[in-house]
Amino acid sequence: MSGVSIWLALGLLAVAALLPLAITLLGPARARGRGEADLGLYRAQLAELAREKEAGRLDAAAHRAAVLEVQRRLLAAPAEAGPAEDRRSRWVLAAALVAVPGLALGLYLRSGIPDMPSAPFALRHEIAARDDRLLDDLRVRLGQLPPESSQAREGWTLLGNAERGRGRLAAAAEAYRKALAGGFDADLTGQLAQVLLEEGRNEEAQALLAAALPRAQGHVGLRFLAGLAEAQAGRPESAKAAWRALIADAPPEAPWRAMVERRLNALP
């Protein structure tokens, strides 16, 4: 393929990828609440995860973990945004529509090599080893901070996210526990509980959630995970009771309501 053909193909791919966003931005504004936007993003992310699984880039376990993470974020979504915030979001998206392909093209013109082969195994192994050293160094430095300090909590949380992203669930759980040493945080507790459930450590997750729920009775994410823990423990009736109570307390427009109902209806 000639150089011109390569650039033409890349340009067409970029246009195709950004066309839906352009149509949305350039079309007439619609009354769209934050809940609707969150739900739309949730559906798009699930569709993308399904495509990744079908293409063989995600195995079944990684797909389940990713879907659960998307659901957790939906449950933790903030309240409705106002018109001013919606206008700001449209301007940000419009700027991204122009800036992202331009930035990508500039970087490619500077250092791109179309015919470069994929990184060999030895190089990927070297990069992974380097990342291991960096995370180990971060772990040592965080261990020298006062456990109750905000710097320690933020650092351990970031380390937990990094370990989780690499599929090292035990290390992620340990980091999240250290982050919680500085004090209770409902969202962070939910992240730890989710990692424990992903790893199959149901009893630990249930004990964690049982201790956390009295301190954050209205936290949607913790209540959802409590039901999930019951379902994974083979107690569908208890899971149904937890999720029915969650749905009963949910406003009709809650963007996560349909997701919980589907989970509930899928139980035996």
PDB file of C-alpha atoms in Angstrom:
ATOM      1  CA  MET A   1       0.000   0.000   0.000  1.00  0.00           C
ATOM      2  CA  SER A   2       1.379   3.406  -0.959  1.00  0.00           C
ATOM      3  CA  GLY A   3       1.953   6.216   1.492  1.00  0.00           C
ATOM      4  CA  VAL A   4      -0.982   8.187   0.101  1.00  0.00           C
ATOM      5  CA  SER A   5      -3.282   5.164   0.441  1.00  0.00           C
ATOM      6  CA  ILE A   6      -2.185   4.650   4.054  1.00  0.00           C
ATOM      7  CA  TRP A   7      -2.957   8.263   4.968  1.00  0.00           C
ATOM      8  CA  LEU A   8      -6.295   8.113   3.123  1.00  0.00           C
ATOM      9  CA  ALA A   9      -7.265   4.931   4.987  1.00  0.00           C
ATOM     10  CA  LEU A  10      -6.238   6.417   8.333  1.00  0.00           C
ATOM     11  CA  GLY A  11      -8.205   9.556   7.591  1.00  0.00           C
ATOM     12  CA  LEU A  12     -11.343   7.613   6.700  1.00  0.00           C
ATOM     13  CA  LEU A  13     -11.043   5.542   9.890  1.00  0.00           C
ATOM     14  CA  ALA A  14     -10.711   8.695  11.978  1.00  0.00           C
ATOM     15  CA  VAL A  15     -13.756  10.256  10.329  1.00  0.00           C
ATOM     16  CA  ALA A  16     -15.795   7.089  10.821  1.00  0.00           C
ATOM     17  CA  ALA A  17     -14.822   6.888  14.498  1.00  0.00           C
ATOM     18  CA  LEU A  18     -15.661  10.522  15.217  1.00  0.00           C
ATOM     19  CA  LEU A  19     -18.736  10.878  12.988  1.00  0.00           C
ATOM     20  CA  PRO A  20     -21.302   9.892  15.673  1.00  0.00           C
ATOM     21  CA  LEU A  21     -19.822  12.454  18.058  1.00  0.00           C
ATOM     22  CA  ALA A  22     -19.869  15.135  15.351  1.00  0.00           C
ATOM     23  CA  ILE A  23     -23.521  14.423  14.526  1.00  0.00           C
ATOM     24  CA  THR A  24     -24.457  14.681  18.180  1.00  0.00           C
ATOM     25  CA  LEU A  25     -22.604  17.955  18.678  1.00  0.00           C
ATOM     26  CA  LEU A  26     -23.689  19.622  15.457  1.00  0.00           C
ATOM     27  CA  GLY A  27     -27.297  18.531  15.733  1.00  0.00           C
ATOM     28  CA  PRO A  28     -29.943  20.396  17.755  1.00  0.00           C
ATOM     29  CA  ALA A  29     -29.519  20.319  21.510  1.00  0.00           C
ATOM     30  CA  ARG A  30     -31.811  17.947  23.323  1.00  0.00           C
ATOM     31  CA  ALA A  31     -32.991  18.051  26.895  1.00  0.00           C
ATOM     32  CA  ARG A  32     -30.733  15.393  28.283  1.00  0.00           C
ATOM     33  CA  GLY A  33     -30.219  14.724  31.949  1.00  0.00           C
ATOM     34  CA  ARG A  34     -27.103  13.434  33.597  1.00  0.00           C
ATOM     35  CA  GLY A  35     -28.827  10.142  34.279  1.00  0.00           C
ATOM     36  CA  GLU A  36     -29.596   9.616  30.587  1.00  0.00           C
ATOM     37  CA  ALA A  37     -26.014  10.469  29.666  1.00  0.00           C
ATOM     38  CA  ASP A  38     -24.645   8.037  32.248  1.00  0.00           C
ATOM     39  CA  LEU A  39     -26.932   5.315  30.941  1.00  0.00           C
ATOM     40  CA  GLY A  40     -25.891   5.988  27.356  1.00  0.00           C
ATOM     41  CA  LEU A  41     -22.226   5.789  28.301  1.00  0.00           C
ATOM     42  CA  TYR A  42     -22.884   2.604  30.249  1.00  0.00           C
ATOM     43  CA  ARG A  43     -24.515   0.965  27.231  1.00  0.00           C
ATOM     44  CA  ALA A  44     -21.710   2.056  24.923  1.00  0.00           C
ATOM     45  CA  GLN A  45     -19.074   0.663  27.275  1.00  0.00           C
ATOM     46  CA  LEU A  46     -20.892  -2.666  27.558  1.00  0.00           C
ATOM     47  CA  ALA A  47     -21.172  -2.882  23.768  1.00  0.00           C
ATOM     48  CA  GLU A  48     -17.447  -2.194  23.421  1.00  0.00           C
ATOM     49  CA  LEU A  49     -16.614  -4.858  26.010  1.00  0.00           C
ATOM     50  CA  ALA A  50     -18.799  -7.343  24.135  1.00  0.00           C
ATOM     51  CA  ARG A  51     -16.902  -6.587  20.923  1.00  0.00           C
ATOM     52  CA  GLU A  52     -13.564  -7.021  22.703  1.00  0.00           C
ATOM     53  CA  LYS A  53     -14.677 -10.408  24.032  1.00  0.00           C
ATOM     54  CA  GLU A  54     -15.930 -11.552  20.617  1.00  0.00           C
ATOM     55  CA  ALA A  55     -12.627 -10.502  19.052  1.00  0.00           C
ATOM     56  CA  GLY A  56     -10.736 -12.616  21.572  1.00  0.00           C
ATOM     57  CA  ARG A  57      -9.011  -9.694  23.276  1.00  0.00           C
ATOM     58  CA  LEU A  58     -10.832 -10.349  26.583  1.00  0.00           C
ATOM     59  CA  ASP A  59     -11.305 -13.742  28.189  1.00  0.00           C
ATOM     60  CA  ALA A  60     -14.474 -14.589  30.104  1.00  0.00           C
ATOM     61  CA  ALA A  61     -13.024 -13.665  33.519  1.00  0.00           C
ATOM     62  CA  ALA A  62     -11.644 -10.332  32.326  1.00  0.00           C
ATOM     63  CA  HIS A  63     -14.938  -9.554  30.589  1.00  0.00           C
ATOM     64  CA  ARG A  64     -16.951 -10.240  33.755  1.00  0.00           C
ATOM     65  CA  ALA A  65     -14.610  -8.068  35.820  1.00  0.00           C
ATOM     66  CA  ALA A  66     -14.802  -5.217  33.305  1.00  0.00           C
ATOM     67  CA  VAL A  67     -18.609  -5.379  33.138  1.00  0.00           C
ATOM     68  CA  LEU A  68     -18.805  -5.290  36.934  1.00  0.00           C
ATOM     69  CA  GLU A  69     -16.528  -2.250  37.000  1.00  0.00           C
ATOM     70  CA  VAL A  70     -18.748  -0.414  34.498  1.00  0.00           C
ATOM     71  CA  GLN A  71     -21.767  -1.258  36.620  1.00  0.00           C
ATOM     72  CA  ARG A  72     -20.037  -0.056  39.772  1.00  0.00           C
ATOM     73  CA  ARG A  73     -19.275   3.289  38.132  1.00  0.00           C
ATOM     74  CA  LEU A  74     -22.872   3.614  37.019  1.00  0.00           C
ATOM     75  CA  LEU A  75     -24.079   2.960  40.558  1.00  0.00           C
ATOM     76  CA  ALA A  76     -21.685   5.625  41.842  1.00  0.00           C
ATOM     77  CA  ALA A  77     -22.729   8.177  39.193  1.00  0.00           C
ATOM     78  CA  PRO A  78     -23.435  11.662  40.611  1.00  0.00           C
ATOM     79  CA  ALA A  79     -26.753  13.420  40.495  1.00  0.00           C
ATOM     80  CA  GLU A  80     -28.236  15.261  37.522  1.00  0.00           C
ATOM     81  CA  ALA A  81     -26.177  18.056  35.991  1.00  0.00           C
ATOM     82  CA  GLY A  82     -27.598  21.463  35.162  1.00  0.00           C
ATOM     83  CA  PRO A  83     -27.876  23.181  31.762  1.00  0.00           C
ATOM     84  CA  ALA A  84     -24.657  25.149  32.267  1.00  0.00           C
ATOM     85  CA  GLU A  85     -22.689  21.978  32.878  1.00  0.00           C
ATOM     86  CA  ASP A  86     -24.297  20.370  29.834  1.00  0.00           C
ATOM     87  CA  ARG A  87     -23.193  23.309  27.662  1.00  0.00           C
ATOM     88  CA  ARG A  88     -19.667  23.068  29.047  1.00  0.00           C
ATOM     89  CA  SER A  89     -19.640  19.348  28.278  1.00  0.00           C
ATOM     90  CA  ARG A  90     -20.664  19.996  24.678  1.00  0.00           C
ATOM     91  CA  TRP A  91     -17.858  22.515  24.254  1.00  0.00           C
ATOM     92  CA  VAL A  92     -15.347  20.082  25.758  1.00  0.00           C
ATOM     93  CA  LEU A  93     -16.506  17.355  23.404  1.00  0.00           C
ATOM     94  CA  ALA A  94     -16.402  19.736  20.460  1.00  0.00           C
ATOM     95  CA  ALA A  95     -12.838  20.701  21.312  1.00  0.00           C
ATOM     96  CA  ALA A  96     -11.927  17.025  21.618  1.00  0.00           C
ATOM     97  CA  LEU A  97     -13.482  16.336  18.232  1.00  0.00           C
ATOM     98  CA  VAL A  98     -10.987  18.728  16.653  1.00  0.00           C
ATOM     99  CA  ALA A  99      -8.021  18.270  18.965  1.00  0.00           C
ATOM    100  CA  VAL A 100      -7.793  14.491  19.273  1.00  0.00           C
ATOM    101  CA  PRO A 101      -7.270  13.653  15.585  1.00  0.00           C
ATOM    102  CA  GLY A 102      -5.030  16.693  15.155  1.00  0.00           C
ATOM    103  CA  LEU A 103      -2.877  15.710  18.119  1.00  0.00           C
ATOM    104  CA  ALA A 104      -2.718  12.097  16.966  1.00  0.00           C
ATOM    105  CA  LEU A 105      -1.697  13.178  13.469  1.00  0.00           C
ATOM    106  CA  GLY A 106       0.976  15.510  14.839  1.00  0.00           C
ATOM    107  CA  LEU A 107       2.462  12.793  17.015  1.00  0.00           C
ATOM    108  CA  TYR A 108       2.386  10.333  14.156  1.00  0.00           C
ATOM    109  CA  LEU A 109       4.076  12.731  11.726  1.00  0.00           C
ATOM    110  CA  ARG A 110       6.786  13.277  14.300  1.00  0.00           C
ATOM    111  CA  SER A 111       7.535   9.687  15.259  1.00  0.00           C
ATOM    112  CA  GLY A 112       5.129   7.289  13.543  1.00  0.00           C
ATOM    113  CA  ILE A 113       6.420   4.309  11.551  1.00  0.00           C
ATOM    114  CA  PRO A 114       3.601   2.535   9.646  1.00  0.00           C
ATOM    115  CA  ASP A 115       5.665  -0.575   8.881  1.00  0.00           C
ATOM    116  CA  MET A 116       6.987  -1.065  12.427  1.00  0.00           C
ATOM    117  CA  PRO A 117       6.223  -4.608  13.673  1.00  0.00           C
ATOM    118  CA  SER A 118       4.592  -5.269  17.022  1.00  0.00           C
ATOM    119  CA  ALA A 119       6.839  -5.296  20.079  1.00  0.00           C
ATOM    120  CA  PRO A 120       8.599  -8.659  20.539  1.00  0.00           C
ATOM    121  CA  PHE A 121       8.004 -10.769  23.627  1.00  0.00           C
ATOM    122  CA  ALA A 122      11.379  -9.873  25.124  1.00  0.00           C
ATOM    123  CA  LEU A 123      10.568  -6.167  24.929  1.00  0.00           C
ATOM    124  CA  ARG A 124       7.110  -6.651  26.441  1.00  0.00           C
ATOM    125  CA  HIS A 125       8.672  -8.727  29.230  1.00  0.00           C
ATOM    126  CA  GLU A 126      11.225  -5.976  29.865  1.00  0.00           C
ATOM    127  CA  ILE A 127       8.487  -3.338  30.069  1.00  0.00           C
ATOM    128  CA  ALA A 128       6.479  -5.495  32.496  1.00  0.00           C
ATOM    129  CA  ALA A 129       9.567  -5.995  34.665  1.00  0.00           C
ATOM    130  CA  ARG A 130      10.207  -2.262  34.682  1.00  0.00           C
ATOM    131  CA  ASP A 131       6.603  -1.631  35.762  1.00  0.00           C
ATOM    132  CA  ASP A 132       7.034  -4.177  38.545  1.00  0.00           C
ATOM    133  CA  ARG A 133      10.093  -2.316  39.815  1.00  0.00           C
ATOM    134  CA  LEU A 134       8.280   1.017  39.721  1.00  0.00           C
ATOM    135  CA  LEU A 135       5.303  -0.349  41.655  1.00  0.00           C
ATOM    136  CA  ASP A 136       7.586  -2.025  44.194  1.00  0.00           C
ATOM    137  CA  ASP A 137       9.409   1.258  44.687  1.00  0.00           C
ATOM    138  CA  LEU A 138       6.089   3.065  45.129  1.00  0.00           C
ATOM    139  CA  ARG A 139       5.012   0.450  47.673  1.00  0.00           C
ATOM    140  CA  VAL A 140       8.190   1.019  49.712  1.00  0.00           C
ATOM    141  CA  ARG A 141       7.774   4.800  49.630  1.00  0.00           C
ATOM    142  CA  LEU A 142       4.121   4.595  50.682  1.00  0.00           C
ATOM    143  CA  GLY A 143       5.093   2.339  53.581  1.00  0.00           C
ATOM    144  CA  GLN A 144       7.203   5.183  54.939  1.00  0.00           C
ATOM    145  CA  LEU A 145       4.252   7.602  55.113  1.00  0.00           C
ATOM    146  CA  PRO A 146       1.931   7.915  58.114  1.00  0.00           C
ATOM    147  CA  PRO A 147      -0.919   5.457  57.393  1.00  0.00           C
ATOM    148  CA  GLU A 148      -3.589   8.024  58.267  1.00  0.00           C
ATOM    149  CA  SER A 149      -2.253  10.746  55.959  1.00  0.00           C
ATOM    150  CA  SER A 150      -4.142  11.833  52.853  1.00  0.00           C
ATOM    151  CA  GLN A 151      -0.980  11.279  50.787  1.00  0.00           C
ATOM    152  CA  ALA A 152      -0.818   7.658  51.904  1.00  0.00           C
ATOM    153  CA  ARG A 153      -4.488   7.061  51.130  1.00  0.00           C
ATOM    154  CA  GLU A 154      -4.221   8.578  47.666  1.00  0.00           C
ATOM    155  CA  GLY A 155      -1.010   6.697  46.931  1.00  0.00           C
ATOM    156  CA  TRP A 156      -2.337   3.315  48.068  1.00  0.00           C
ATOM    157  CA  THR A 157      -5.527   3.883  46.070  1.00  0.00           C
ATOM    158  CA  LEU A 158      -3.546   4.643  42.914  1.00  0.00           C
ATOM    159  CA  LEU A 159      -1.365   1.599  43.526  1.00  0.00           C
ATOM    160  CA  GLY A 160      -4.475  -0.545  43.982  1.00  0.00           C
ATOM    161  CA  ASN A 161      -5.906   0.748  40.707  1.00  0.00           C
ATOM    162  CA  ALA A 162      -2.638  -0.021  38.922  1.00  0.00           C
ATOM    163  CA  GLU A 163      -2.419  -3.548  40.321  1.00  0.00           C
ATOM    164  CA  ARG A 164      -6.045  -4.189  39.490  1.00  0.00           C
ATOM    165  CA  GLY A 165      -5.530  -2.988  35.936  1.00  0.00           C
ATOM    166  CA  ARG A 166      -2.732  -5.543  35.576  1.00  0.00           C
ATOM    167  CA  GLY A 167      -4.952  -8.331  36.851  1.00  0.00           C
ATOM    168  CA  ARG A 168      -3.101  -8.698  40.173  1.00  0.00           C
ATOM    169  CA  LEU A 169      -6.189  -8.777  42.360  1.00  0.00           C
ATOM    170  CA  ALA A 170      -4.515  -9.888  45.603  1.00  0.00           C
ATOM    171  CA  ALA A 171      -2.023  -7.022  45.407  1.00  0.00           C
ATOM    172  CA  ALA A 172      -4.856  -4.602  44.569  1.00  0.00           C
ATOM    173  CA  ALA A 173      -6.880  -5.760  47.580  1.00  0.00           C
ATOM    174  CA  GLU A 174      -3.864  -5.301  49.857  1.00  0.00           C
ATOM    175  CA  ALA A 175      -3.317  -1.770  48.568  1.00  0.00           C
ATOM    176  CA  TYR A 176      -6.986  -0.839  49.024  1.00  0.00           C
ATOM    177  CA  ARG A 177      -6.916  -2.161  52.601  1.00  0.00           C
ATOM    178  CA  LYS A 178      -3.899   0.019  53.346  1.00  0.00           C
ATOM    179  CA  ALA A 179      -5.703   3.006  51.813  1.00  0.00           C
ATOM    180  CA  LEU A 180      -8.628   2.360  54.154  1.00  0.00           C
ATOM    181  CA  ALA A 181      -6.278   2.354  57.166  1.00  0.00           C
ATOM    182  CA  GLY A 182      -6.628   6.145  57.236  1.00  0.00           C
ATOM    183  CA  GLY A 183     -10.376   5.970  57.815  1.00  0.00           C
ATOM    184  CA  PHE A 184     -13.629   4.680  56.379  1.00  0.00           C
ATOM    185  CA  ASP A 185     -14.573   5.586  52.821  1.00  0.00           C
ATOM    186  CA  ALA A 186     -17.667   4.020  51.259  1.00  0.00           C
ATOM    187  CA  ASP A 187     -16.527   4.233  47.635  1.00  0.00           C
ATOM    188  CA  LEU A 188     -13.096   2.817  48.395  1.00  0.00           C
ATOM    189  CA  THR A 189     -14.666   0.054  50.472  1.00  0.00           C
ATOM    190  CA  GLY A 190     -16.810  -0.785  47.460  1.00  0.00           C
ATOM    191  CA  GLN A 191     -13.708  -1.054  45.284  1.00  0.00           C
ATOM    192  CA  LEU A 192     -12.092  -3.416  47.767  1.00  0.00           C
ATOM    193  CA  ALA A 193     -15.256  -5.517  48.037  1.00  0.00           C
ATOM    194  CA  GLN A 194     -15.488  -5.766  44.264  1.00  0.00           C
ATOM    195  CA  VAL A 195     -11.874  -6.920  43.952  1.00  0.00           C
ATOM    196  CA  LEU A 196     -12.465  -9.562  46.623  1.00  0.00           C
ATOM    197  CA  LEU A 197     -15.543 -10.792  44.758  1.00  0.00           C
ATOM    198  CA  GLU A 198     -13.652 -10.894  41.474  1.00  0.00           C
ATOM    199  CA  GLU A 199     -10.982 -12.997  43.155  1.00  0.00           C
ATOM    200  CA  GLY A 200     -13.552 -15.378  44.622  1.00  0.00           C
ATOM    201  CA  ARG A 201     -12.943 -14.321  48.238  1.00  0.00           C
ATOM    202  CA  ASN A 202     -16.652 -14.148  49.021  1.00  0.00           C
ATOM    203  CA  GLU A 203     -16.466 -14.566  52.774  1.00  0.00           C
ATOM    204  CA  GLU A 204     -14.006 -11.675  53.108  1.00  0.00           C
ATOM    205  CA  ALA A 205     -16.154  -9.510  50.864  1.00  0.00           C
ATOM    206  CA  GLN A 206     -19.286 -10.309  52.849  1.00  0.00           C
ATOM    207  CA  ALA A 207     -17.593  -9.508  56.159  1.00  0.00           C
ATOM    208  CA  LEU A 208     -16.311  -6.224  54.731  1.00  0.00           C
ATOM    209  CA  LEU A 209     -19.750  -5.262  53.393  1.00  0.00           C
ATOM    210  CA  ALA A 210     -21.518  -6.273  56.616  1.00  0.00           C
ATOM    211  CA  ALA A 211     -19.263  -3.914  58.553  1.00  0.00           C
ATOM    212  CA  ALA A 212     -19.543  -1.104  55.997  1.00  0.00           C
ATOM    213  CA  LEU A 213     -23.279  -0.994  55.303  1.00  0.00           C
ATOM    214  CA  PRO A 214     -24.321   0.253  58.776  1.00  0.00           C
ATOM    215  CA  ARG A 215     -21.918   3.176  58.257  1.00  0.00           C
ATOM    216  CA  ALA A 216     -23.254   4.005  54.779  1.00  0.00           C
ATOM    217  CA  GLN A 217     -26.796   2.663  54.674  1.00  0.00           C
ATOM    218  CA  GLY A 218     -27.809   4.595  51.589  1.00  0.00           C
ATOM    219  CA  HIS A 219     -24.753   3.765  49.493  1.00  0.00           C
ATOM    220  CA  VAL A 220     -26.078   2.185  46.313  1.00  0.00           C
ATOM    221  CA  GLY A 221     -22.814   0.528  45.312  1.00  0.00           C
ATOM    222  CA  LEU A 222     -22.329  -1.226  48.648  1.00  0.00           C
ATOM    223  CA  ARG A 223     -25.935  -2.464  48.647  1.00  0.00           C
ATOM    224  CA  PHE A 224     -25.566  -3.798  45.103  1.00  0.00           C
ATOM    225  CA  LEU A 225     -22.325  -5.583  45.971  1.00  0.00           C
ATOM    226  CA  ALA A 226     -23.949  -7.092  49.072  1.00  0.00           C
ATOM    227  CA  GLY A 227     -26.549  -8.678  46.809  1.00  0.00           C
ATOM    228  CA  LEU A 228     -23.858  -9.791  44.382  1.00  0.00           C
ATOM    229  CA  ALA A 229     -21.929 -11.444  47.212  1.00  0.00           C
ATOM    230  CA  GLU A 230     -25.050 -13.378  48.203  1.00  0.00           C
ATOM    231  CA  ALA A 231     -25.604 -14.459  44.598  1.00  0.00           C
ATOM    232  CA  GLN A 232     -22.010 -15.643  44.199  1.00  0.00           C
ATOM    233  CA  ALA A 233     -22.251 -17.509  47.493  1.00  0.00           C
ATOM    234  CA  GLY A 234     -25.160 -19.565  46.105  1.00  0.00           C
ATOM    235  CA  ARG A 235     -27.888 -17.775  48.054  1.00  0.00           C
ATOM    236  CA  PRO A 236     -30.139 -16.367  45.322  1.00  0.00           C
ATOM    237  CA  GLU A 237     -33.066 -15.650  47.645  1.00  0.00           C
ATOM    238  CA  SER A 238     -30.893 -13.427  49.823  1.00  0.00           C
ATOM    239  CA  ALA A 239     -29.546 -11.702  46.711  1.00  0.00           C
ATOM    240  CA  LYS A 240     -33.100 -11.127  45.462  1.00  0.00           C
ATOM    241  CA  ALA A 241     -34.117  -9.605  48.789  1.00  0.00           C
ATOM    242  CA  ALA A 242     -31.124  -7.240  48.746  1.00  0.00           C
ATOM    243  CA  TRP A 243     -31.688  -6.117  45.162  1.00  0.00           C
ATOM    244  CA  ARG A 244     -35.467  -5.795  45.546  1.00  0.00           C
ATOM    245  CA  ALA A 245     -34.922  -3.511  48.521  1.00  0.00           C
ATOM    246  CA  LEU A 246     -32.412  -1.487  46.493  1.00  0.00           C
ATOM    247  CA  ILE A 247     -34.863  -1.121  43.591  1.00  0.00           C
ATOM    248  CA  ALA A 248     -37.693  -0.192  45.968  1.00  0.00           C
ATOM    249  CA  ASP A 249     -35.615   2.716  47.291  1.00  0.00           C
ATOM    250  CA  ALA A 250     -34.495   3.853  43.827  1.00  0.00           C
ATOM    251  CA  PRO A 251     -36.113   6.789  42.045  1.00  0.00           C
ATOM    252  CA  PRO A 252     -37.787   5.811  38.736  1.00  0.00           C
ATOM    253  CA  GLU A 253     -35.212   7.744  36.710  1.00  0.00           C
ATOM    254  CA  ALA A 254     -32.144   6.115  38.342  1.00  0.00           C
ATOM    255  CA  PRO A 255     -29.884   5.133  35.412  1.00  0.00           C
ATOM    256  CA  TRP A 256     -28.734   1.940  37.131  1.00  0.00           C
ATOM    257  CA  ARG A 257     -32.228   0.701  37.966  1.00  0.00           C
ATOM    258  CA  ALA A 258     -32.644  -1.336  34.759  1.00  0.00           C
ATOM    259  CA  MET A 259     -29.257  -2.971  35.236  1.00  0.00           C
ATOM    260  CA  VAL A 260     -30.125  -4.151  38.747  1.00  0.00           C
ATOM    261  CA  GLU A 261     -33.520  -5.396  37.523  1.00  0.00           C
ATOM    262  CA  ARG A 262     -31.803  -7.450  34.811  1.00  0.00           C
ATOM    263  CA  ARG A 263     -29.440  -8.931  37.392  1.00  0.00           C
ATOM    264  CA  LEU A 264     -32.402  -9.714  39.607  1.00  0.00           C
ATOM    265  CA  ASN A 265     -34.382 -11.391  36.818  1.00  0.00           C
ATOM    266  CA  ALA A 266     -31.355 -13.494  35.860  1.00  0.00           C
ATOM    267  CA  LEU A 267     -31.248 -15.165  39.271  1.00  0.00           C
ATOM    268  CA  PRO A 268     -32.685 -18.689  39.504  1.00  0.00           C
TER     269      PRO A 268
END
